[in-house]
mmCIF file of C-alpha atoms and ligand atoms in Angstrom:
data_model
loop_
_atom_site.group_PDB
_atom_site.id
_atom_site.type_symbol
_atom_site.label_atom_id
_atom_site.label_comp_id
_atom_site.label_asym_id
_atom_site.label_seq_id
_atom_site.Cartn_x
_atom_site.Cartn_y
_atom_site.Cartn_z
ATOM 1 C CA MET A 3 95.798 121.141 120.299
ATOM 2 C CA PRO A 4 94.312 118.837 122.965
ATOM 3 C CA THR A 5 94.747 115.075 122.794
ATOM 4 C CA PHE A 6 91.702 113.282 121.379
ATOM 5 C CA LYS A 7 90.724 109.825 122.531
ATOM 6 C CA GLY A 8 89.336 107.576 119.814
ATOM 7 C CA ALA A 9 87.773 104.137 119.450
ATOM 8 C CA LEU A 10 87.977 101.908 116.387
ATOM 9 C CA ILE A 11 85.311 99.444 115.239
ATOM 10 C CA GLY A 12 86.441 96.854 112.682
ATOM 11 C CA CYS A 13 90.013 95.534 112.951
ATOM 12 C CA GLY A 14 90.277 94.001 109.482
ATOM 13 C CA PHE A 15 92.474 94.376 106.400
ATOM 14 C CA PHE A 16 92.318 98.154 106.056
ATOM 15 C CA ALA A 17 91.979 99.194 109.709
ATOM 16 C CA VAL A 18 95.693 98.555 110.269
ATOM 17 C CA ASN A 19 96.416 101.568 108.038
ATOM 18 C CA GLN A 20 93.981 103.647 110.043
ATOM 19 C CA MET A 21 95.673 102.647 113.317
ATOM 20 C CA HIS A 22 99.065 103.683 111.881
ATOM 21 C CA GLY A 23 97.505 106.955 110.679
ATOM 22 C CA TRP A 24 96.235 107.704 114.196
ATOM 23 C CA GLY A 25 99.715 106.985 115.533
ATOM 24 C CA ASP A 26 101.134 109.591 113.124
ATOM 25 C CA ALA A 27 98.564 112.228 114.114
ATOM 26 C CA GLY A 28 100.471 112.916 117.365
ATOM 27 C CA ASN A 29 97.543 114.109 119.444
ATOM 28 C CA VAL A 30 95.315 111.033 119.106
ATOM 29 C CA GLU A 31 95.179 108.012 121.366
ATOM 30 C CA ILE A 32 93.073 105.017 120.361
ATOM 31 C CA VAL A 33 91.841 103.845 123.755
ATOM 32 C CA ALA A 34 89.457 101.061 122.697
ATOM 33 C CA ILE A 35 88.973 98.727 119.753
ATOM 34 C CA CYS A 36 86.128 96.460 118.719
ATOM 35 C CA ASP A 37 85.774 93.522 116.342
ATOM 36 C CA ARG A 38 83.371 90.633 116.514
ATOM 37 C CA ASP A 39 86.211 88.390 115.326
ATOM 38 C CA PRO A 40 88.446 87.682 118.400
ATOM 39 C CA GLU A 41 91.415 86.818 116.201
ATOM 40 C CA ARG A 42 91.410 90.242 114.487
ATOM 41 C CA LEU A 43 90.885 91.899 117.864
ATOM 42 C CA LYS A 44 93.993 90.213 119.235
ATOM 43 C CA ILE A 45 96.151 90.917 116.177
ATOM 44 C CA VAL A 46 95.360 94.651 116.117
ATOM 45 C CA GLY A 47 95.200 95.030 119.911
ATOM 46 C CA ASP A 48 98.633 93.432 120.362
ATOM 47 C CA GLN A 49 100.229 95.282 117.427
ATOM 48 C CA PHE A 50 99.074 98.706 118.630
ATOM 49 C CA CYS A 51 99.057 98.004 122.412
ATOM 50 C CA VAL A 52 95.369 98.730 122.976
ATOM 51 C CA ALA A 53 94.170 97.202 126.253
ATOM 52 C CA ARG A 54 90.428 97.819 126.018
ATOM 53 C CA ARG A 55 89.037 95.273 123.545
ATOM 54 C CA TYR A 56 85.397 94.515 122.739
ATOM 55 C CA GLN A 57 83.572 92.056 120.542
ATOM 56 C CA ASP A 58 80.372 94.056 120.865
ATOM 57 C CA ALA A 59 80.139 97.734 119.871
ATOM 58 C CA GLU A 60 77.173 98.389 122.210
ATOM 59 C CA ALA A 61 79.327 97.325 125.172
ATOM 60 C CA MET A 62 82.159 99.598 124.064
ATOM 61 C CA PHE A 63 79.831 102.611 123.800
ATOM 62 C CA ALA A 64 78.267 101.770 127.164
ATOM 63 C CA ASP A 65 81.724 101.953 128.786
ATOM 64 C CA GLY A 66 82.520 105.164 126.836
ATOM 65 C CA GLY A 67 85.641 107.214 127.552
ATOM 66 C CA PHE A 68 86.381 108.328 123.962
ATOM 67 C CA ASP A 69 85.834 111.547 121.962
ATOM 68 C CA PHE A 70 85.225 110.002 118.530
ATOM 69 C CA VAL A 71 84.731 106.653 116.840
ATOM 70 C CA ASP A 72 86.328 105.379 113.633
ATOM 71 C CA ILE A 73 84.064 102.842 111.880
ATOM 72 C CA ALA A 74 86.216 100.597 109.660
ATOM 73 C CA THR A 75 83.809 97.715 109.092
ATOM 74 C CA THR A 76 82.387 96.698 105.710
ATOM 75 C CA VAL A 77 79.287 98.407 104.352
ATOM 76 C CA SER A 78 76.482 96.202 105.692
ATOM 77 C CA SER A 79 77.165 97.289 109.303
ATOM 78 C CA HIS A 80 77.671 101.029 108.644
ATOM 79 C CA ARG A 81 74.117 102.244 109.257
ATOM 80 C CA ALA A 82 73.644 100.412 112.568
ATOM 81 C CA LEU A 83 77.023 101.577 113.873
ATOM 82 C CA VAL A 84 76.528 105.212 112.790
ATOM 83 C CA GLU A 85 73.116 105.246 114.468
ATOM 84 C CA LEU A 86 74.641 103.699 117.591
ATOM 85 C CA ALA A 87 77.320 106.440 117.710
ATOM 86 C CA ALA A 88 74.613 109.079 117.168
ATOM 87 C CA ARG A 89 72.591 107.705 120.085
ATOM 88 C CA HIS A 90 75.682 108.140 122.265
ATOM 89 C CA LYS A 91 76.376 111.598 120.741
ATOM 90 C CA ILE A 92 79.886 110.584 119.670
ATOM 91 C CA PRO A 93 81.490 112.246 116.585
ATOM 92 C CA MET A 94 82.151 109.610 113.956
ATOM 93 C CA ILE A 95 84.102 108.671 110.851
ATOM 94 C CA CYS A 96 82.613 105.982 108.650
ATOM 95 C CA GLN A 97 84.506 104.136 105.918
ATOM 96 C CA LYS A 98 83.286 104.246 102.339
ATOM 97 C CA PRO A 99 81.080 102.973 100.754
ATOM 98 C CA PHE A 100 78.742 105.100 102.869
ATOM 99 C CA ALA A 101 75.823 102.616 103.006
ATOM 100 C CA PRO A 102 74.091 99.805 101.138
ATOM 101 C CA THR A 103 71.548 102.264 99.631
ATOM 102 C CA LEU A 104 71.106 106.018 99.227
ATOM 103 C CA ASP A 105 68.089 105.898 101.571
ATOM 104 C CA ASP A 106 70.294 104.353 104.274
ATOM 105 C CA ALA A 107 72.932 107.039 103.699
ATOM 106 C CA LYS A 108 70.331 109.828 103.984
ATOM 107 C CA ALA A 109 69.037 108.313 107.243
ATOM 108 C CA MET A 110 72.603 108.159 108.603
ATOM 109 C CA VAL A 111 73.196 111.847 107.831
ATOM 110 C CA ARG A 112 69.905 112.703 109.552
ATOM 111 C CA SER A 113 70.783 110.687 112.658
ATOM 112 C CA ALA A 114 74.141 112.480 113.049
ATOM 113 C CA GLN A 115 72.494 115.870 112.433
ATOM 114 C CA ASP A 116 69.708 115.165 114.939
ATOM 115 C CA ALA A 117 72.335 114.150 117.526
ATOM 116 C CA GLY A 118 74.338 117.307 116.768
ATOM 117 C CA VAL A 119 77.580 115.381 116.097
ATOM 118 C CA PRO A 120 79.869 115.466 113.039
ATOM 119 C CA LEU A 121 79.947 112.542 110.608
ATOM 120 C CA MET A 122 82.817 112.239 108.133
ATOM 121 C CA ILE A 123 83.038 109.636 105.396
ATOM 122 C CA HIS A 124 86.552 108.249 105.082
ATOM 123 C CA GLU A 125 86.819 109.220 101.390
ATOM 124 C CA ASN A 126 90.577 109.416 101.233
ATOM 125 C CA PHE A 127 91.447 109.326 97.514
ATOM 126 C CA ARG A 128 91.063 113.104 97.145
ATOM 127 C CA TRP A 129 93.778 113.366 99.824
ATOM 128 C CA GLN A 130 96.358 111.550 97.693
ATOM 129 C CA THR A 131 99.442 113.709 97.030
ATOM 130 C CA PRO A 132 99.111 113.487 93.199
ATOM 131 C CA ILE A 133 95.399 114.393 93.321
ATOM 132 C CA LEU A 134 96.150 117.364 95.608
ATOM 133 C CA ALA A 135 98.772 118.467 93.032
ATOM 134 C CA VAL A 136 96.199 118.279 90.213
ATOM 135 C CA LYS A 137 93.720 120.318 92.243
ATOM 136 C CA ALA A 138 96.341 122.989 93.054
ATOM 137 C CA ALA A 139 97.376 123.291 89.389
ATOM 138 C CA LEU A 140 93.747 123.545 88.272
ATOM 139 C CA ASP A 141 92.957 126.191 90.904
ATOM 140 C CA SER A 142 96.042 128.220 89.908
ATOM 141 C CA GLY A 143 94.314 129.106 86.614
ATOM 142 C CA GLU A 144 97.350 127.934 84.606
ATOM 143 C CA ILE A 145 95.189 126.008 82.113
ATOM 144 C CA GLY A 146 92.287 128.481 82.180
ATOM 145 C CA GLU A 147 88.733 127.231 82.596
ATOM 146 C CA ALA A 148 88.411 123.441 82.488
ATOM 147 C CA PHE A 149 85.877 122.198 79.960
ATOM 148 C CA TRP A 150 86.703 118.458 79.808
ATOM 149 C CA GLY A 151 88.203 115.907 82.162
ATOM 150 C CA ARG A 152 88.965 112.242 82.626
ATOM 151 C CA VAL A 153 89.575 110.334 85.849
ATOM 152 C CA SER A 154 90.855 106.876 85.015
ATOM 153 C CA PHE A 155 91.781 103.805 87.093
ATOM 154 C CA ARG A 156 92.604 100.727 85.008
ATOM 155 C CA SER A 157 94.356 97.747 86.560
ATOM 156 C CA GLY A 158 94.686 93.969 86.633
ATOM 157 C CA PHE A 159 95.757 93.871 90.293
ATOM 158 C CA ASP A 160 94.409 90.987 92.398
ATOM 159 C CA VAL A 161 92.406 92.902 95.002
ATOM 160 C CA PHE A 162 90.515 89.753 95.974
ATOM 161 C CA SER A 163 93.431 88.146 97.822
ATOM 162 C CA GLY A 164 93.438 90.896 100.490
ATOM 163 C CA GLN A 165 89.710 91.648 100.338
ATOM 164 C CA PRO A 166 87.915 88.368 99.429
ATOM 165 C CA TYR A 167 84.459 89.905 100.054
ATOM 166 C CA LEU A 168 84.949 92.044 96.928
ATOM 167 C CA ALA A 169 84.496 88.949 94.742
ATOM 168 C CA LYS A 170 81.157 88.062 96.305
ATOM 169 C CA GLY A 171 78.978 91.181 96.149
ATOM 170 C CA LYS A 172 76.439 91.798 93.376
ATOM 171 C CA ARG A 173 78.050 95.226 93.056
ATOM 172 C CA PHE A 174 81.813 95.516 92.788
ATOM 173 C CA ILE A 175 83.930 98.093 91.024
ATOM 174 C CA ILE A 176 81.682 101.164 91.053
ATOM 175 C CA GLU A 177 80.707 100.665 94.694
ATOM 176 C CA ASP A 178 84.216 99.862 95.928
ATOM 177 C CA LEU A 179 86.652 101.744 93.695
ATOM 178 C CA GLY A 180 84.633 103.890 91.281
ATOM 179 C CA ILE A 181 83.216 105.654 94.331
ATOM 180 C CA HIS A 182 86.713 107.123 94.911
ATOM 181 C CA SER A 183 87.095 108.123 91.245
ATOM 182 C CA LEU A 184 83.648 109.750 91.222
ATOM 183 C CA ASP A 185 84.564 111.681 94.353
ATOM 184 C CA ILE A 186 87.770 112.864 92.658
ATOM 185 C CA ALA A 187 85.671 114.048 89.674
ATOM 186 C CA ARG A 188 83.424 116.014 92.057
ATOM 187 C CA TYR A 189 86.473 117.421 93.885
ATOM 188 C CA LEU A 190 88.045 118.629 90.635
ATOM 189 C CA PHE A 191 85.032 119.618 88.524
ATOM 190 C CA GLY A 192 82.254 120.243 91.049
ATOM 191 C CA ASP A 193 78.879 118.588 91.434
ATOM 192 C CA ALA A 194 77.326 116.695 88.548
ATOM 193 C CA SER A 195 73.719 116.771 87.436
ATOM 194 C CA ARG A 196 73.548 113.866 84.960
ATOM 195 C CA MET A 197 75.134 110.432 84.694
ATOM 196 C CA THR A 198 75.339 107.916 81.831
ATOM 197 C CA ALA A 199 77.094 104.612 82.533
ATOM 198 C CA ARG A 200 77.934 101.248 81.024
ATOM 199 C CA THR A 201 79.322 98.251 82.927
ATOM 200 C CA ARG A 202 80.849 94.851 82.123
ATOM 201 C CA ARG A 203 81.938 91.791 84.056
ATOM 202 C CA ILE A 204 85.072 90.291 82.464
ATOM 203 C CA ASN A 205 86.356 88.105 85.324
ATOM 204 C CA PRO A 206 84.020 85.064 85.446
ATOM 205 C CA ALA A 207 85.109 84.188 89.005
ATOM 206 C CA ILE A 208 83.453 87.217 90.610
ATOM 207 C CA ALA A 209 79.801 88.205 91.082
ATOM 208 C CA GLY A 210 79.836 91.927 90.303
ATOM 209 C CA GLU A 211 80.932 94.227 87.492
ATOM 210 C CA ASP A 212 84.677 94.806 87.116
ATOM 211 C CA VAL A 213 84.607 97.430 84.356
ATOM 212 C CA ALA A 214 82.634 100.683 84.256
ATOM 213 C CA THR A 215 82.615 103.694 81.965
ATOM 214 C CA MET A 216 80.752 106.753 83.209
ATOM 215 C CA LEU A 217 79.962 110.083 81.554
ATOM 216 C CA LEU A 218 79.153 113.005 83.853
ATOM 217 C CA ASP A 219 77.602 116.398 83.074
ATOM 218 C CA HIS A 220 78.863 118.800 85.740
ATOM 219 C CA ASP A 221 76.837 121.840 86.813
ATOM 220 C CA ASN A 222 79.597 124.218 85.626
ATOM 221 C CA GLY A 223 79.554 122.838 82.065
ATOM 222 C CA VAL A 224 82.522 120.441 82.396
ATOM 223 C CA THR A 225 82.009 117.043 80.765
ATOM 224 C CA SER A 226 83.985 114.281 82.456
ATOM 225 C CA VAL A 227 84.640 110.624 81.818
ATOM 226 C CA VAL A 228 85.281 108.392 84.833
ATOM 227 C CA ASP A 229 86.487 104.947 83.774
ATOM 228 C CA VAL A 230 87.487 102.119 86.083
ATOM 229 C CA SER A 231 88.613 98.563 85.445
ATOM 230 C CA TYR A 232 90.099 95.615 87.313
ATOM 231 C CA ALA A 233 90.207 93.599 84.089
ATOM 232 C CA SER A 234 92.979 95.517 82.308
ATOM 233 C CA LYS A 235 96.132 93.480 81.723
ATOM 234 C CA LEU A 236 98.755 96.154 81.148
ATOM 235 C CA PRO A 237 102.484 95.646 80.465
ATOM 236 C CA GLU A 238 103.247 97.585 83.659
ATOM 237 C CA GLU A 239 100.720 97.265 86.485
ATOM 238 C CA PRO A 240 99.786 100.778 87.691
ATOM 239 C CA PHE A 241 97.794 99.812 90.838
ATOM 240 C CA PRO A 242 96.660 101.885 92.674
ATOM 241 C CA GLU A 243 97.365 104.966 90.563
ATOM 242 C CA THR A 244 94.589 107.221 89.300
ATOM 243 C CA PHE A 245 95.341 108.985 86.016
ATOM 244 C CA VAL A 246 93.813 112.392 85.315
ATOM 245 C CA GLU A 247 93.476 114.397 82.097
ATOM 246 C CA ILE A 248 92.037 117.896 82.004
ATOM 247 C CA ASP A 249 91.622 120.207 79.043
ATOM 248 C CA GLY A 250 91.114 123.905 79.757
ATOM 249 C CA THR A 251 90.689 127.060 77.686
ATOM 250 C CA GLU A 252 94.407 127.941 78.095
ATOM 251 C CA GLY A 253 96.090 124.546 78.267
ATOM 252 C CA THR A 254 96.070 120.957 79.424
ATOM 253 C CA LEU A 255 97.057 118.942 82.452
ATOM 254 C CA ARG A 256 98.026 115.258 82.531
ATOM 255 C CA LEU A 257 98.701 113.018 85.564
ATOM 256 C CA GLY A 258 100.121 109.742 84.292
ATOM 257 C CA LYS A 259 102.063 106.607 85.169
ATOM 258 C CA ASP A 260 104.554 106.760 88.050
ATOM 259 C CA TYR A 261 103.017 110.058 89.129
ATOM 260 C CA SER A 262 104.371 111.961 86.132
ATOM 261 C CA PHE A 263 102.639 115.320 85.911
ATOM 262 C CA THR A 264 102.598 117.658 82.921
ATOM 263 C CA VAL A 265 100.990 121.068 83.019
ATOM 264 C CA HIS A 266 100.952 122.847 79.687
ATOM 265 C CA GLY A 267 99.526 126.333 80.135
ATOM 266 C CA ARG A 268 99.874 130.090 80.207
ATOM 267 C CA SER A 269 103.527 130.008 81.339
ATOM 268 C CA GLY A 270 104.717 127.116 79.157
ATOM 269 C CA THR A 271 105.139 123.403 79.822
ATOM 270 C CA LYS A 272 106.135 122.115 83.254
ATOM 271 C CA VAL A 273 106.938 118.420 83.763
ATOM 272 C CA SER A 274 107.321 117.079 87.307
ATOM 273 C CA THR A 275 106.794 114.030 89.495
ATOM 274 C CA VAL A 276 104.129 114.240 92.179
ATOM 275 C CA ALA A 277 104.854 110.941 93.942
ATOM 276 C CA PRO A 278 103.433 110.235 97.399
ATOM 277 C CA ASN A 279 105.712 109.923 100.415
ATOM 278 C CA LEU A 280 106.564 106.410 101.545
ATOM 279 C CA LEU A 281 105.646 106.628 105.236
ATOM 280 C CA PRO A 282 107.736 104.422 107.594
ATOM 281 C CA TRP A 283 104.853 101.975 108.116
ATOM 282 C CA ALA A 284 103.709 101.967 104.469
ATOM 283 C CA SER A 285 104.502 99.485 101.731
ATOM 284 C CA ARG A 286 104.490 99.731 97.942
ATOM 285 C CA PRO A 287 102.276 99.804 95.943
ATOM 286 C CA TRP A 288 99.805 100.853 98.661
ATOM 287 C CA HIS A 289 101.821 103.844 99.917
ATOM 288 C CA ASN A 290 99.806 106.372 97.903
ATOM 289 C CA ILE A 291 96.576 105.226 99.562
ATOM 290 C CA GLN A 292 98.276 104.843 102.962
ATOM 291 C CA GLU A 293 99.558 108.421 102.957
ATOM 292 C CA SER A 294 96.060 109.677 102.096
ATOM 293 C CA VAL A 295 94.690 107.821 105.136
ATOM 294 C CA ALA A 296 97.076 109.707 107.434
ATOM 295 C CA LEU A 297 96.156 112.998 105.729
ATOM 296 C CA ILE A 298 92.368 112.584 105.939
ATOM 297 C CA GLN A 299 92.610 111.533 109.589
ATOM 298 C CA LYS A 300 94.738 114.624 110.358
ATOM 299 C CA HIS A 301 92.057 116.716 108.617
ATOM 300 C CA TRP A 302 89.362 115.112 110.812
ATOM 301 C CA ILE A 303 91.230 115.985 114.018
ATOM 302 C CA GLU A 304 91.901 119.558 112.866
ATOM 303 C CA ARG A 305 88.218 120.105 112.068
ATOM 304 C CA LEU A 306 87.103 118.382 115.280
ATOM 305 C CA ALA A 307 89.307 120.759 117.273
ATOM 306 C CA LEU A 308 87.780 123.751 115.435
ATOM 307 C CA ALA A 309 84.223 122.333 115.667
ATOM 308 C CA GLN A 310 83.967 122.667 111.864
ATOM 309 C CA ALA A 311 82.543 120.156 109.378
ATOM 310 C CA PRO A 312 85.144 118.041 107.536
ATOM 311 C CA ASP A 313 85.400 118.334 103.736
ATOM 312 C CA THR A 314 84.001 114.852 103.142
ATOM 313 C CA SER A 315 81.147 115.189 105.644
ATOM 314 C CA GLY A 316 78.230 112.778 105.402
ATOM 315 C CA ASP A 317 76.211 115.545 103.779
ATOM 316 C CA ASP A 318 78.892 116.114 101.136
ATOM 317 C CA ASN A 319 79.383 112.418 100.504
ATOM 318 C CA LEU A 320 75.687 111.902 99.758
ATOM 319 C CA LYS A 321 76.454 113.580 96.413
ATOM 320 C CA THR A 322 79.282 111.142 95.680
ATOM 321 C CA PHE A 323 77.165 108.202 96.782
ATOM 322 C CA ALA A 324 74.270 109.406 94.593
ATOM 323 C CA LEU A 325 76.643 109.198 91.603
ATOM 324 C CA VAL A 326 77.278 105.537 92.475
ATOM 325 C CA GLU A 327 73.538 104.836 92.592
ATOM 326 C CA ALA A 328 73.017 106.799 89.368
ATOM 327 C CA ALA A 329 75.736 104.818 87.592
ATOM 328 C CA TYR A 330 74.150 101.464 88.499
ATOM 329 C CA LEU A 331 70.717 102.743 87.494
ATOM 330 C CA SER A 332 71.973 104.091 84.180
ATOM 331 C CA ALA A 333 73.860 100.874 83.387
ATOM 332 C CA GLU A 334 70.764 98.819 84.202
ATOM 333 C CA THR A 335 68.272 100.920 82.215
ATOM 334 C CA GLY A 336 70.544 102.169 79.434
ATOM 335 C CA LYS A 337 69.290 105.685 80.160
ATOM 336 C CA THR A 338 70.852 108.902 81.404
ATOM 337 C CA VAL A 339 70.008 109.524 85.071
ATOM 338 C CA ASP A 340 69.186 112.958 86.457
ATOM 339 C CA LEU A 341 70.857 113.328 89.877
ATOM 340 C CA ALA A 342 68.067 115.625 91.115
ATOM 341 C CA ASP A 343 65.696 112.631 90.909
ATOM 342 C CA LEU A 344 67.883 110.756 93.408
ATOM 343 C CA LEU A 345 68.903 113.564 95.743
ATOM 344 C CA GLY A 346 65.511 115.287 95.793
HETATM 345 P P1 NAD B 408 87.584 93.366 106.441
HETATM 346 O O1 NAD B 408 86.481 92.402 106.184
HETATM 347 O O2 NAD B 408 88.988 92.904 106.288
HETATM 348 O O3 NAD B 408 87.454 93.978 107.910
HETATM 349 C C1 NAD B 408 86.236 94.335 108.461
HETATM 350 C C2 NAD B 408 86.266 93.915 109.952
HETATM 351 O O4 NAD B 408 85.101 94.428 110.583
HETATM 352 C C3 NAD B 408 86.270 92.405 110.148
HETATM 353 O O5 NAD B 408 87.356 92.045 110.968
HETATM 354 C C4 NAD B 408 84.914 92.111 110.818
HETATM 355 O O6 NAD B 408 84.966 91.065 111.749
HETATM 356 C C5 NAD B 408 84.620 93.456 111.480
HETATM 357 N N1 NAD B 408 83.184 93.717 111.689
HETATM 358 C C6 NAD B 408 82.189 93.706 110.760
HETATM 359 N N2 NAD B 408 81.029 94.079 111.302
HETATM 360 C C7 NAD B 408 81.271 94.334 112.611
HETATM 361 C C8 NAD B 408 80.461 94.783 113.688
HETATM 362 N N3 NAD B 408 79.171 95.037 113.538
HETATM 363 N N4 NAD B 408 81.053 94.955 114.894
HETATM 364 C C9 NAD B 408 82.382 94.716 115.065
HETATM 365 N N5 NAD B 408 83.185 94.290 114.071
HETATM 366 C C10 NAD B 408 82.650 94.110 112.863
HETATM 367 O O7 NAD B 408 87.282 94.629 105.503
HETATM 368 P P2 NAD B 408 88.327 95.746 105.007
HETATM 369 O O8 NAD B 408 88.906 95.333 103.712
HETATM 370 O O9 NAD B 408 89.219 96.143 106.114
HETATM 371 O O10 NAD B 408 87.301 96.933 104.647
HETATM 372 C C11 NAD B 408 86.662 97.649 105.655
HETATM 373 C C12 NAD B 408 86.071 98.903 105.034
HETATM 374 O O11 NAD B 408 87.147 99.717 104.555
HETATM 375 C C13 NAD B 408 85.171 98.636 103.826
HETATM 376 O O12 NAD B 408 84.054 99.488 103.884
HETATM 377 C C14 NAD B 408 86.060 98.953 102.627
HETATM 378 O O13 NAD B 408 85.351 99.430 101.497
HETATM 379 C C15 NAD B 408 86.928 100.050 103.197
HETATM 380 N N6 NAD B 408 88.218 100.200 102.531
HETATM 381 C C16 NAD B 408 88.594 101.462 102.257
HETATM 382 C C17 NAD B 408 89.788 101.699 101.623
HETATM 383 C C18 NAD B 408 90.171 103.122 101.338
HETATM 384 O O14 NAD B 408 91.168 103.405 100.700
HETATM 385 N N7 NAD B 408 89.377 104.081 101.816
HETATM 386 C C19 NAD B 408 90.618 100.637 101.243
HETATM 387 C C20 NAD B 408 90.209 99.336 101.573
HETATM 388 C C21 NAD B 408 89.002 99.136 102.227
HETATM 389 O O1 89V B 409 90.381 101.791 98.145
HETATM 390 C C1 89V B 409 89.633 100.839 98.274
HETATM 391 O O2 89V B 409 88.505 101.044 98.635
HETATM 392 C C2 89V B 409 90.123 99.425 98.047
HETATM 393 C C3 89V B 409 90.755 99.163 96.697
HETATM 394 C C4 89V B 409 91.796 100.175 96.283
HETATM 395 C C5 89V B 409 91.355 97.786 96.697
HETATM 396 O O3 89V B 409 89.743 99.178 95.729
HETATM 397 O O4 89V B 409 89.064 98.540 98.274
#
């Protein structure tokens, strides 16, 4: 495979993982970085020995010299930066959440399509080793046809110390974390047509909701529950583990604490551990997420080399993002939301 030159915009809290992931890819060189904060630019530039540094993304694109751009800024800047990359016809990865609104996200997909360049949303949770194990077991047919599922993330972890902006937004857990869980539900059970949701804010020190319970009707008849909480004080903190339960016509599958995995199906009961690898640059408890960053970035490069769309393309991620919008709408109105009304 050829070597791909990349540029990174946004050198904050999470981008460090992305820089390590690019280092692991082997055939990627990050040749330029950009952050409007000079301090972050220096920290990341020095750590990863990147000489070309910009405080202005327009200036970086004007100088060019890279094959793709990795947008790792927070959501409010995503649309402008995606449209900037599209104007320069540069393939792009954009961090989740896709955009502030579904209309913005649709416009971003259109701009990449019109420019004829791929757009991938960095939706990495489906690339976690335990989630890949669940998907493989489900696809093997061991538990027959799934008819019910649950994707659950309940924690009391202090996410605000590393990401203080999460405490300030009107929207919190569905937009930031539930978006991953909803994408996992789509990955496992297929697209959903209806959403019913309820939210709560338990932590009085934050602006948005920190608990959400969502009920999804999937097109293939599966009913799933996606529940997320940052207000759950458990005896053992599971952050950032996602638990999964699936009932099928021939058995059941359970992904639980410490990556314990039980598949009870056609050939009996198999108990295993599907723990992520602790990469040399990773640290617990984030290693599960960190490994998935390296895996999604590898996927991006493989698809770029083949000129094929990535699995979590902008077009695909519109359906995950629509579930986020539907959940907020349902929680606000108390009604079930039809996804067709949002996606058109
Ligand atoms: P952060 O605030 O720590 O970093 C964002 C950086 O972008 C800041 O340094 C800021 O100065 C810079 N920036 C913002 N707008 C810019 C612009 N227009 N031009 C240049 N620089 C700009 O945020 P973070 O916690 O690193 O989160 C970044 C994104 O990553 C968010 O969208 C967040 O949801 C996402 N995230 C994803 C995961 C995951 O597992 N996929 C985990 C954590 C965060
Ligand atoms: O994955 C994320 O988007 C992070 C966290 C796990 C803290 O919610 O923001």
